[in-house]
Coordinates of C-alpha atoms in Angstrom, one line a residue:
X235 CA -15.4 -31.3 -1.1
X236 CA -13.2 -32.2 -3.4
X237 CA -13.2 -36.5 -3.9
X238 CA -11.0 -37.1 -7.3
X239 CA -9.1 -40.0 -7.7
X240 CA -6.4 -38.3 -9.6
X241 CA -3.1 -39.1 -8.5
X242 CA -0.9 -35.8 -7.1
X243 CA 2.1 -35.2 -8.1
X244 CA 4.9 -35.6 -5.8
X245 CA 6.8 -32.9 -4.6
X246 CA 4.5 -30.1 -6.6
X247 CA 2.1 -28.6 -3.4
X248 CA 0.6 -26.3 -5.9
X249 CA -0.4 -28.9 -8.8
X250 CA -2.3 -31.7 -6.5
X251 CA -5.8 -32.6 -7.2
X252 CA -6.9 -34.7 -4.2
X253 CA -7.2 -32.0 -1.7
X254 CA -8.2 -33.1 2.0
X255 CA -10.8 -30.9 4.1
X256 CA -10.3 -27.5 4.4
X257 CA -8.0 -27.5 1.5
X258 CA -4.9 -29.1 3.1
X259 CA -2.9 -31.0 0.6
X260 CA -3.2 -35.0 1.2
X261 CA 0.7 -36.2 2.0
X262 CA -0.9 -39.8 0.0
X263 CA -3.8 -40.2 -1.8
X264 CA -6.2 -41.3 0.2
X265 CA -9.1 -43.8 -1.1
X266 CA -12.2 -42.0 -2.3
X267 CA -14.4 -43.5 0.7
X268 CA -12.1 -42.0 3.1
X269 CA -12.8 -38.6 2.4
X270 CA -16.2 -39.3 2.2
X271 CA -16.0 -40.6 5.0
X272 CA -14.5 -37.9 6.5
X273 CA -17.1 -35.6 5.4
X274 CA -19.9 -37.8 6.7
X275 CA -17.6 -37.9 10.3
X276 CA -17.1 -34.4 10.1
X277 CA -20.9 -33.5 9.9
X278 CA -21.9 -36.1 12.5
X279 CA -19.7 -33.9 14.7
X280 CA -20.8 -30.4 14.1
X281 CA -24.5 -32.4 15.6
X282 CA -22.4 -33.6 18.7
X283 CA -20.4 -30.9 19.5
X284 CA -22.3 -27.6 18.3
X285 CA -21.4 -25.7 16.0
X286 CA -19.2 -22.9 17.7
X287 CA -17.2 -25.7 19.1
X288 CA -17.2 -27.3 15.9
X289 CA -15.9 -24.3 13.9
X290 CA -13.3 -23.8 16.5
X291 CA -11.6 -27.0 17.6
X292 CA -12.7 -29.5 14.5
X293 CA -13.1 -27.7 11.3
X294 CA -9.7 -26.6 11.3
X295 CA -8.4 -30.2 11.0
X296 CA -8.2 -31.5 7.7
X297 CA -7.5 -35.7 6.3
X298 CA -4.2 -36.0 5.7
X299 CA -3.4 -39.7 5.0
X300 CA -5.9 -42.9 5.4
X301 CA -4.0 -46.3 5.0
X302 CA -5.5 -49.9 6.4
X303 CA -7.8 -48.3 8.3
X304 CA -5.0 -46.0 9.8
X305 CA -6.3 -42.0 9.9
X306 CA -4.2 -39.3 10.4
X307 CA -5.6 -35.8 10.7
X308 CA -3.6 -32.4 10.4
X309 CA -4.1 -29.4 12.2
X310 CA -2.9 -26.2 11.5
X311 CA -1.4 -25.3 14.7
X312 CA -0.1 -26.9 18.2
X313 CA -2.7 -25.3 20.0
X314 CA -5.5 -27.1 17.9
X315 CA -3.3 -30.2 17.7
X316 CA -2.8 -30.7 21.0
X317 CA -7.2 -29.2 22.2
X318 CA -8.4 -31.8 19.8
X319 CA -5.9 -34.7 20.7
X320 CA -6.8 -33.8 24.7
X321 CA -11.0 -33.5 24.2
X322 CA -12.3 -34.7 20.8
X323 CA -10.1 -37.5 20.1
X324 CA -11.8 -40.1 21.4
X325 CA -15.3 -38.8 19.8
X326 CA -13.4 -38.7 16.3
X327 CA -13.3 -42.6 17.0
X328 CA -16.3 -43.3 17.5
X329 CA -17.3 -41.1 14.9
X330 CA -15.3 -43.4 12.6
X331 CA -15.8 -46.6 14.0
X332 CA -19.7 -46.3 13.5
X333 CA -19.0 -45.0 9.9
X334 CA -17.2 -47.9 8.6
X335 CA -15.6 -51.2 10.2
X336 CA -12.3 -50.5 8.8
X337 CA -11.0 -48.2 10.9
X338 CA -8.7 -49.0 13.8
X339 CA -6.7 -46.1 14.8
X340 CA -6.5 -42.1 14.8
X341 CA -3.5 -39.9 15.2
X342 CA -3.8 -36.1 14.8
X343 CA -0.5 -34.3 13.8
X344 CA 1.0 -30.6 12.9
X345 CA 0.3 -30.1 9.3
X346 CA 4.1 -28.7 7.3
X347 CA 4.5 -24.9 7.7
X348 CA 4.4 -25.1 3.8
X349 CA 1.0 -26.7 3.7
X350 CA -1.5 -25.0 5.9
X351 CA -4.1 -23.1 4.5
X352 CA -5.5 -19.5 6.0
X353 CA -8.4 -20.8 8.2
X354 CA -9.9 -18.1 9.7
X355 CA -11.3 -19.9 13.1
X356 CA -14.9 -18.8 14.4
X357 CA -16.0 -17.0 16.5
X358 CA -12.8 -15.4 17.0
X359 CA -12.1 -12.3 14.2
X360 CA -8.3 -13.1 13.6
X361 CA -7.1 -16.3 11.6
X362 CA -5.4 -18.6 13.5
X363 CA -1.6 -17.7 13.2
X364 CA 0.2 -20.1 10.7
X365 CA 3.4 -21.0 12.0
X366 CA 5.9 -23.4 13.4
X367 CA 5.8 -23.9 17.0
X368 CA 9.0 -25.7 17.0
X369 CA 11.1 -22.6 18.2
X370 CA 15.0 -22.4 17.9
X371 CA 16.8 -22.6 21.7
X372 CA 17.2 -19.3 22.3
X373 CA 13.4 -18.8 21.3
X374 CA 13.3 -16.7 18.1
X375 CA 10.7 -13.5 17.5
X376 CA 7.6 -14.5 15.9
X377 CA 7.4 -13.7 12.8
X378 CA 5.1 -15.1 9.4
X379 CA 5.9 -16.0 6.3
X380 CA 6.6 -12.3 5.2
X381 CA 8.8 -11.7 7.6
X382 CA 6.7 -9.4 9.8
X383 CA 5.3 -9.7 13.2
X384 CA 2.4 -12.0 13.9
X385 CA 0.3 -9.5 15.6
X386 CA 0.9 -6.4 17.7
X387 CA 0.1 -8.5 21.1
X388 CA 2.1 -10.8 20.5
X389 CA 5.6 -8.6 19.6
X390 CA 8.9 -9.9 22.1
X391 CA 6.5 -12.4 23.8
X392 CA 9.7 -14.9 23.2
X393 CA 12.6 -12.3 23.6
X394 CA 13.2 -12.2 27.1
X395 CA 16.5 -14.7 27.0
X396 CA 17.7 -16.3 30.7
X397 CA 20.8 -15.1 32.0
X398 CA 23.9 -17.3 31.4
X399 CA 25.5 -16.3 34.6
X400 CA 22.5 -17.2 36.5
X401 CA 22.8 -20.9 36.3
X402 CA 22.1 -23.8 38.5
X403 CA 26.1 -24.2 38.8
X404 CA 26.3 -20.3 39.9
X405 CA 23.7 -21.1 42.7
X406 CA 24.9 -21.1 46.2
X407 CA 23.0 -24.0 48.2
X408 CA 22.1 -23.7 51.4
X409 CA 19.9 -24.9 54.3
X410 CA 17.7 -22.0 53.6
X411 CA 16.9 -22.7 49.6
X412 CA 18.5 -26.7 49.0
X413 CA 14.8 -27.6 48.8
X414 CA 13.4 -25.2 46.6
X415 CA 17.1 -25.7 44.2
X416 CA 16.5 -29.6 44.4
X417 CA 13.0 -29.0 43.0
X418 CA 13.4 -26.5 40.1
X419 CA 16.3 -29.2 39.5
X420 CA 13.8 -32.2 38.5
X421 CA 11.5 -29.8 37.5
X422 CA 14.5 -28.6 34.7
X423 CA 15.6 -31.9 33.8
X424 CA 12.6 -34.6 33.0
X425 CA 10.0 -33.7 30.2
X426 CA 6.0 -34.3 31.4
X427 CA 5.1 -34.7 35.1
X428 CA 1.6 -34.9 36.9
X429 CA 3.6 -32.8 39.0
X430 CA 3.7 -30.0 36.5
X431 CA 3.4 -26.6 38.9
X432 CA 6.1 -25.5 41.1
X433 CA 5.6 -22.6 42.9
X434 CA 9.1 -21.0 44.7
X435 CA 8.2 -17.8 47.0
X436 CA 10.6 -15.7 49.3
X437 CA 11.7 -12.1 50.0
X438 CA 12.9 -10.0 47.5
X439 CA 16.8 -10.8 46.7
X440 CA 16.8 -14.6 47.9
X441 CA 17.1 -16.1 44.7
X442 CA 13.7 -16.7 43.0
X443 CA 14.5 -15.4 39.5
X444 CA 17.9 -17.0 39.5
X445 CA 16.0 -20.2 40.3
X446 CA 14.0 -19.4 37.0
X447 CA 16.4 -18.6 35.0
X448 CA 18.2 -21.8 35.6
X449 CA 15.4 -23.7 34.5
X450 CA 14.9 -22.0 31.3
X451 CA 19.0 -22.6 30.7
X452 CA 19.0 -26.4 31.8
X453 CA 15.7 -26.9 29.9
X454 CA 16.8 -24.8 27.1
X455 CA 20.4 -26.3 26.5
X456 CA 19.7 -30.2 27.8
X457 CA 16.3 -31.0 26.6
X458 CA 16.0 -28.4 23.7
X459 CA 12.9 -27.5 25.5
X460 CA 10.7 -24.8 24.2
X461 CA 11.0 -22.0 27.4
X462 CA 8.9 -18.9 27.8
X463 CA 9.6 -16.8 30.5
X464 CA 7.6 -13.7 31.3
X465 CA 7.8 -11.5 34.2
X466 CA 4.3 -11.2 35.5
X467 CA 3.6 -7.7 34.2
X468 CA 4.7 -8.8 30.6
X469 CA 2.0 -11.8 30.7
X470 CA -0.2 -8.9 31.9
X471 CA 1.3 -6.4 29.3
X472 CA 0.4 -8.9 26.2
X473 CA -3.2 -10.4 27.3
X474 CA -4.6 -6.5 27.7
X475 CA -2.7 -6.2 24.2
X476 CA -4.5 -9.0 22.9
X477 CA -7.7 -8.0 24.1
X478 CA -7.7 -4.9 22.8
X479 CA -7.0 -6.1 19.3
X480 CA -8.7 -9.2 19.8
X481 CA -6.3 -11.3 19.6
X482 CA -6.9 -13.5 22.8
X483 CA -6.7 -16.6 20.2
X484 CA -3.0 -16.2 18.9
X485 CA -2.3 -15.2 22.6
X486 CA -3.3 -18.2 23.9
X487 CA -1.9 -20.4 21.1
X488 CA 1.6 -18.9 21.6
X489 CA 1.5 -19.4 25.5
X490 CA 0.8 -23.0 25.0
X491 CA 3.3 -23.1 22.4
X492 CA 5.9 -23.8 25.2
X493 CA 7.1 -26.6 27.0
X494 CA 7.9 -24.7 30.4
X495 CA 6.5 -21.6 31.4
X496 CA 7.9 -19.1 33.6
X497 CA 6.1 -16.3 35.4
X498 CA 8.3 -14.4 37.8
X499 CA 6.7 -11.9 40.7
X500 CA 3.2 -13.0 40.1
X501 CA 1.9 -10.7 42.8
X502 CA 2.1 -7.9 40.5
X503 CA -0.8 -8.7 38.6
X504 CA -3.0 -10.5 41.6
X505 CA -6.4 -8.2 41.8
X506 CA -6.1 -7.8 37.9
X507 CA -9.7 -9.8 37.9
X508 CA -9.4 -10.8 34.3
X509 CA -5.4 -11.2 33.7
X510 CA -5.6 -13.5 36.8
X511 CA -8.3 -15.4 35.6
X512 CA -6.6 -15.5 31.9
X513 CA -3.4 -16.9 33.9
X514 CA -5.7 -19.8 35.6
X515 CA -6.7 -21.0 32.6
X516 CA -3.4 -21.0 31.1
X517 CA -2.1 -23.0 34.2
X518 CA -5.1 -25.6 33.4
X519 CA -4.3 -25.6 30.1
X520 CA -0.7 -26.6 30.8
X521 CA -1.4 -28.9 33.5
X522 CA -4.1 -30.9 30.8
X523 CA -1.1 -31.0 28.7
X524 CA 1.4 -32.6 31.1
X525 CA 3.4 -29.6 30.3
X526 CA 5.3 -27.5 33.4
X527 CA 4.5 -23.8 35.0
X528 CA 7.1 -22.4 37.5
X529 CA 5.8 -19.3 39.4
X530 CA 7.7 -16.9 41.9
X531 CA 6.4 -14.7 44.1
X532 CA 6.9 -13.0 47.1
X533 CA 4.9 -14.6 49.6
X534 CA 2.8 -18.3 49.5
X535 CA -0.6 -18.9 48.0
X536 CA -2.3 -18.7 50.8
X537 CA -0.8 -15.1 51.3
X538 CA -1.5 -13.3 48.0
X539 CA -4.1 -10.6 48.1
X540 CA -6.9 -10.0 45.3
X541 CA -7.3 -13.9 44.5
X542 CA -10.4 -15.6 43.9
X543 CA -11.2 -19.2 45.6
X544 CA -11.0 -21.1 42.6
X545 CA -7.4 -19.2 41.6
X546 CA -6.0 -19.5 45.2
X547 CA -6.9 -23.5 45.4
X548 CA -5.5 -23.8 42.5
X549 CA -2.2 -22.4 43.1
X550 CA -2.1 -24.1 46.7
X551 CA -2.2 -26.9 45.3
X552 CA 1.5 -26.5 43.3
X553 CA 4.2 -28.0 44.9
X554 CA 5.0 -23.9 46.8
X555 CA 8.6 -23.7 48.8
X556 CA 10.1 -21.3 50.2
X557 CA 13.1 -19.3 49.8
X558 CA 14.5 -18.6 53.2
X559 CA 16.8 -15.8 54.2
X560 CA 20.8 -18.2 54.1
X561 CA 22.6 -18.4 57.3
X562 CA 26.1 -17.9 58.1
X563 CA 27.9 -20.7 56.7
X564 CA 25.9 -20.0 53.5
X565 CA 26.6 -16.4 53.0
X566 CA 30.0 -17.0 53.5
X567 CA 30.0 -19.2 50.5
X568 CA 28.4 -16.7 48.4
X569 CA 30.6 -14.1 49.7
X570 CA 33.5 -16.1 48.1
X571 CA 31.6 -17.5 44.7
X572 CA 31.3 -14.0 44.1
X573 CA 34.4 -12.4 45.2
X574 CA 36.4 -14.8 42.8
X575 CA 34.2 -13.7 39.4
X576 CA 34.5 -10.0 40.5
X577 CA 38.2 -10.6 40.8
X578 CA 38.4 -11.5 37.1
X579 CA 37.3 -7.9 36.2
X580 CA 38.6 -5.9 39.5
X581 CA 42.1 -6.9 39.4
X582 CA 42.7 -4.7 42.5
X583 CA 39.8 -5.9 44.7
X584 CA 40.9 -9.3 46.3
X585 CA 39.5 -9.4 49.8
X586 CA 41.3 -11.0 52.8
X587 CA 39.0 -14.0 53.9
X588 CA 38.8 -12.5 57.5
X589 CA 36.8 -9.8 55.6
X590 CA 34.5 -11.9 54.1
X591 CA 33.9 -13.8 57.3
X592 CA 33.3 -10.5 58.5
X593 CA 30.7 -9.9 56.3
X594 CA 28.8 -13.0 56.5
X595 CA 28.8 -13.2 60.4
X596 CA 27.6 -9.6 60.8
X597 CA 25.5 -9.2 58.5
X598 CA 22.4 -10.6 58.5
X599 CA 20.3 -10.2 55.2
X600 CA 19.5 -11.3 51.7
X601 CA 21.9 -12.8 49.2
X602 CA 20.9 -9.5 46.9
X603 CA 22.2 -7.2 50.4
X604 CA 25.4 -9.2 50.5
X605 CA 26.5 -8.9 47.3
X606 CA 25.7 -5.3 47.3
X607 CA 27.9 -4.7 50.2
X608 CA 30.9 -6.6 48.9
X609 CA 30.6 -4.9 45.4
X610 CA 31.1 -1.7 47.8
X611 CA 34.2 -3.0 49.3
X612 CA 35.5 -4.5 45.8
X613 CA 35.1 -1.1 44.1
X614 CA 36.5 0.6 47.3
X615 CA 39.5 -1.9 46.8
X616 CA 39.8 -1.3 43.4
X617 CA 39.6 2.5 42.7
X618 CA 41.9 3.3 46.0
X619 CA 44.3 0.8 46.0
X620 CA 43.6 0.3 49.6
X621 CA 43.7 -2.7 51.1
X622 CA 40.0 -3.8 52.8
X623 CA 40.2 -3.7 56.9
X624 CA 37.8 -5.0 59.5
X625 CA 37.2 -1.5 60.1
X626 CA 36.3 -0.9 56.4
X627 CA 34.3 -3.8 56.6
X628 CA 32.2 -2.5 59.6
X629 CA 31.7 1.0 57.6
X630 CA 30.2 -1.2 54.5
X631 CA 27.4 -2.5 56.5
X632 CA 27.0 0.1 58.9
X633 CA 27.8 -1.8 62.2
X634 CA 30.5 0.9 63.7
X635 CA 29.9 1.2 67.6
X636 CA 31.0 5.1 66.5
X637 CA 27.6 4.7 64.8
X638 CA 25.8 4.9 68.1
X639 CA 23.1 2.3 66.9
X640 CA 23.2 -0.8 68.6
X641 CA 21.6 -4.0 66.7
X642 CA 18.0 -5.2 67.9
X643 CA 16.9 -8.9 68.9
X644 CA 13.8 -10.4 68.6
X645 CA 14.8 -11.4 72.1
X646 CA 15.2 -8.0 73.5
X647 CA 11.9 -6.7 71.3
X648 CA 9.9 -9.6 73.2
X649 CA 11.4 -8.7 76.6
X650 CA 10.5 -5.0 76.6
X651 CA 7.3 -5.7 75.0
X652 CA 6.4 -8.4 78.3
X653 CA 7.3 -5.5 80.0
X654 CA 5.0 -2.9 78.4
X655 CA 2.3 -5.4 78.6
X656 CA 2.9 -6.3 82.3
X657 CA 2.8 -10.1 80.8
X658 CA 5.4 -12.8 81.7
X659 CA 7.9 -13.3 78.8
X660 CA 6.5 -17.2 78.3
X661 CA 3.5 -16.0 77.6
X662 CA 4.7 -14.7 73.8
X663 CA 5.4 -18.1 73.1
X664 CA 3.0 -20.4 74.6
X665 CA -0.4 -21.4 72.6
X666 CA -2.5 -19.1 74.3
X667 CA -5.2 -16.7 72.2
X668 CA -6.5 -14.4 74.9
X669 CA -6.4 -11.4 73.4
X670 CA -4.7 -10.0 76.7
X671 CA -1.9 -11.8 75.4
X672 CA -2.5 -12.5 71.1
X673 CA -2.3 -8.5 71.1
X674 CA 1.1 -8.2 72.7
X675 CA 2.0 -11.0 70.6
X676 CA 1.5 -9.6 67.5
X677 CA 3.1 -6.2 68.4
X678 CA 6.3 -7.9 68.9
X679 CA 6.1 -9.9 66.1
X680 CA 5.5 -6.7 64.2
X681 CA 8.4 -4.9 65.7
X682 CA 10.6 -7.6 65.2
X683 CA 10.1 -7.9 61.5
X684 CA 10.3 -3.6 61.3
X685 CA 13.4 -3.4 63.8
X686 CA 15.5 -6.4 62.5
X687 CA 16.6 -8.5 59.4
X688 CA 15.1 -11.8 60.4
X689 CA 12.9 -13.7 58.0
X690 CA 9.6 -14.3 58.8
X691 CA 9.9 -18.3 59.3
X692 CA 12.4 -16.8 61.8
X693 CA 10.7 -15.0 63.7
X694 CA 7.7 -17.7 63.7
X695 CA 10.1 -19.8 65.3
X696 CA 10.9 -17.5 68.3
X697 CA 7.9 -17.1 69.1
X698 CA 6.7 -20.5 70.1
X699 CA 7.4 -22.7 66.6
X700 CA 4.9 -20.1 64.7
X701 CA 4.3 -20.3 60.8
X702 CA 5.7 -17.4 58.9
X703 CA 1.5 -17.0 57.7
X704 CA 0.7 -16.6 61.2
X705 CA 3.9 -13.6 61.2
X706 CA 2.7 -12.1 58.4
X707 CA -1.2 -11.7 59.5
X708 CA 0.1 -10.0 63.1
X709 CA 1.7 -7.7 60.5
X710 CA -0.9 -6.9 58.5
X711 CA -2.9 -6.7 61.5
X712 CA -0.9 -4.2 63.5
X713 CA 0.0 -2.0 60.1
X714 CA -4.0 -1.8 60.6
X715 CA -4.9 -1.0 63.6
X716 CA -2.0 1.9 64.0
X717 CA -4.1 3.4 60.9
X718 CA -7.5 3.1 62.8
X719 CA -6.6 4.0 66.4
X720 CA -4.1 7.2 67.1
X721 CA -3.6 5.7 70.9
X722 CA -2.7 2.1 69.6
X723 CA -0.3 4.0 67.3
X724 CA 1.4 5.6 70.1
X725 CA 1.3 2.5 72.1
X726 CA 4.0 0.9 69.1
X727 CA 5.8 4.1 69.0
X728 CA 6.4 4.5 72.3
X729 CA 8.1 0.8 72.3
X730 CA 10.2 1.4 69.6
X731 CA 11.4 4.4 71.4
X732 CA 12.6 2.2 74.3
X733 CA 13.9 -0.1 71.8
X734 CA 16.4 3.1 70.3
X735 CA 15.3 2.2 66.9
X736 CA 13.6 3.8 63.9
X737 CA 12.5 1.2 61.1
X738 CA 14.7 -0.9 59.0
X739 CA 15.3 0.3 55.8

């Protein structure tokens, strides 16, 4: 090591002669003891720590300024910055302390983009990526210092960009989702939490990745927050990436780059053994780091298949809410948020509010459904020049009594099914497991998630106050059994006959 006294030169990177560990330029000249001191600190800790540990997490940092006992260390990137601050701090101190009574305080710091050296970090075969952390709002490409990509794993990690239309402000609140909006709220707006992991699950077109991408815009545009957001296969798409060029490091060091992280449809990558265990430790690594992690997915925790224990506890214990399927009152309002932006562009396509009432009351479904169907009536508006009836209305969303098809009720599905069964009707909803009666039971509560549009908190509640878990396993087990046992399957076929219905599509 390098201990000259000779003063640098300010301003002239290239020309200084006191030259901290690892090569990093000194911001002051330090007093010769200090980087001996250093050096005798820094070989103490290779004896502590190991020396794969050591190379990893403490030989990158290098002594940047030592004033009145004040030490500040630089390292080259957030990722060691903020692993070293978290779990080698406090043994830097001592280290210190017992080298010389001086000392009284340590503070670890991002060295200038301009001043880090190439440290190529053992045992991992890539150098650790040399670049600013502090990403623009709309999170720039990564790129180095030559203006090409960091690493092939790591090319459009930051490009996907939030939606501007799908804001918090855009955002219809309801019974069914004012919980789940209220939380991704706070979430958006404060900087570190202990409560750093929400997790927001719900069917498919209820609002989950609008939810997310309101974060990333409130966090983005308020706080200047540095967002990543990632659908679950891109996270996926990267690690593999990064494995196969071994990369993992640089992967890891751009995830934890960010402030908030954003992984929508996680259940896309759950039996990926080693992209879901790559995923838990970036979660930890977060949650160390006070930083936030918002996940959506289509069902709970509790519910996701191909999880291991230690993955599945950790996840159950996010803050999880559920997106439920709006009611009336609420699709009625989104009906009309959305009718007055599509006027903007279809001058033709105003709808009479009796048609959007229409709409909301009849039909039953997911925001995503909704808006479908009135984009059919706007554009049926618009290209015609016809104005939209009742009757036009009922053709949208297929409810015409000239149809033939009457609608289904969990009500009805539960009566026939008593029926079937030769069991009273209050046994569907009572407590009682028999499997005289659990059987029955579940066969309803299949059919009434196949035969009508109800959620499955809905149809928990019909029978008896059930949770939607408890739904979904008479589901699962029923889609089984039908598989294993021809007579079973005729059993459910035969009641969907009486019923008049073929499945919901």
């Amino acid at each position: 090591m390098d201990t000259q006294d000779e003063k640098p030169q300010r301003g002239n990177w290239g020309d200084l002669k006191g030259m901290g560990t690892m090569g990093l330029p000194l911001q002051h000249a330090p007093e010769p003891a200090w980087s001996d001191l250093w050096s005798t600190v820094r070989d103490r800790l290779r004896l502590e720590v190991g020396q794969g540990i050591f190379d990893t997490w403490i030989a990158p940092l290098s002594l940047a300024k030592a004033e009145k006992g004040h030490v500040r260390l630089a390292a080259p990137s957030r990722l060691v910055r903020d692993y070293a601050a978290s779990h080698h701090a406090a043994r830097i101190e001592r280290a210190f302390a017992g080298a010389v009574a001086e000392f009284s305080a340590l503070e670890i710091v991002i060295a200038p983009v301009d001043a880090r050296p190439n440290i190529a970090v053992k045992p991992a075969p890539l150098a650790v990526l040399q670049r600013s952390h502090t990403l623009p709002p709309g999170g720039a490409a990564l790129t180095g210092g030559t203006g090409k990509t960091s690493g092939a794993s790591l090319q459009g990690l930051w490009d996907r960009q939030p939606d501007p239309a799908q804001s918090f402000a855009s955002f219809v609140v309801g019974a069914a989702n004012e919980f789940a909006f209220k939380a991704a709220q706070r979430f958006a707006e404060h900087g570190e939490s202990d409560l750093g992991l929400l997790f927001i699950h719900g069917g498919f077109g209820y609002g989950k990745t609008h939810l997310l991408n309101a974060v990333a815009l409130e966090a983005r545009n308020t706080r200047g927050a540095r967002v990543l957001f990632l659908r679950a296969e891109d996270f996926m798409r990267r690690f593999l990436s990064a494995l196969r060029n071994q990369e993992t490091l640089a992967f890891k060091e751009e995830l934890r780059g960010a402030d908030i992280l954003l992984i929508d449809d996680l259940q896309h990558i759950c039996g990926r053994t080693a992209t879901i265990s790559e995923f838990l430790h970036t979660v930890n690594a977060f949650t160390d780091l006070k930083r936030k992690v918002v996940i959506a997915a289509d069902r709970p925790p509790s519910s996701l298949d191909g999880l291991t224990d230690d993955i599945r506890s950790r996840l159950q214990g996010a803050i999880a809410i559920a997106l439920d399927k709006p009611d009336a009152a609420t699709r009625l309002a989104i009906l009309k948020a959305r009718a007055v932006t599509l006027e903007r562009t279809l001058p033709r396509a105003k709808l009479p509010e009796a048609v959007l009432e229409q709409v909301a009351n009849e039909l039953d479904a997911s925001p995503r459904e909704l808006l479908g169907v009135l984009m059919k009536l706007a554009t049926y508006a618009d290209l015609t020049g016809k104005p939209v009836t009742i009757d036009v209305a009922e053709e949208a969303i297929g409810s015409r009594a000239a149809a033939g098809e009457k609608r289904v009720t969990i009500e009805e599905i539960q009566r026939k099914t008593a029926e079937y069964y030769k069991l009273d009707l209050r046994d569907l909803h009572s407590p009682r497991r028999a499997r005289r009666v659990a059987r029955p039971r579940q066969v309803a509560m299949y059919l009434a998630r196949e035969l009508t549009s109800r959620s499955l908190p809905d149809i928990g509640r019909r029978f008896g106050g059930r949770d939607h878990t408890t739904v979904l396993h008479a589901c699962r087990r029923i889609e089984s059994l039908c598989r294993a046992d021809p007579v079973f399957q005729q059993e459910v076929d035969f009641l969907r006959k009486v019923l008049g219905r073929q499945p919901r599509v």
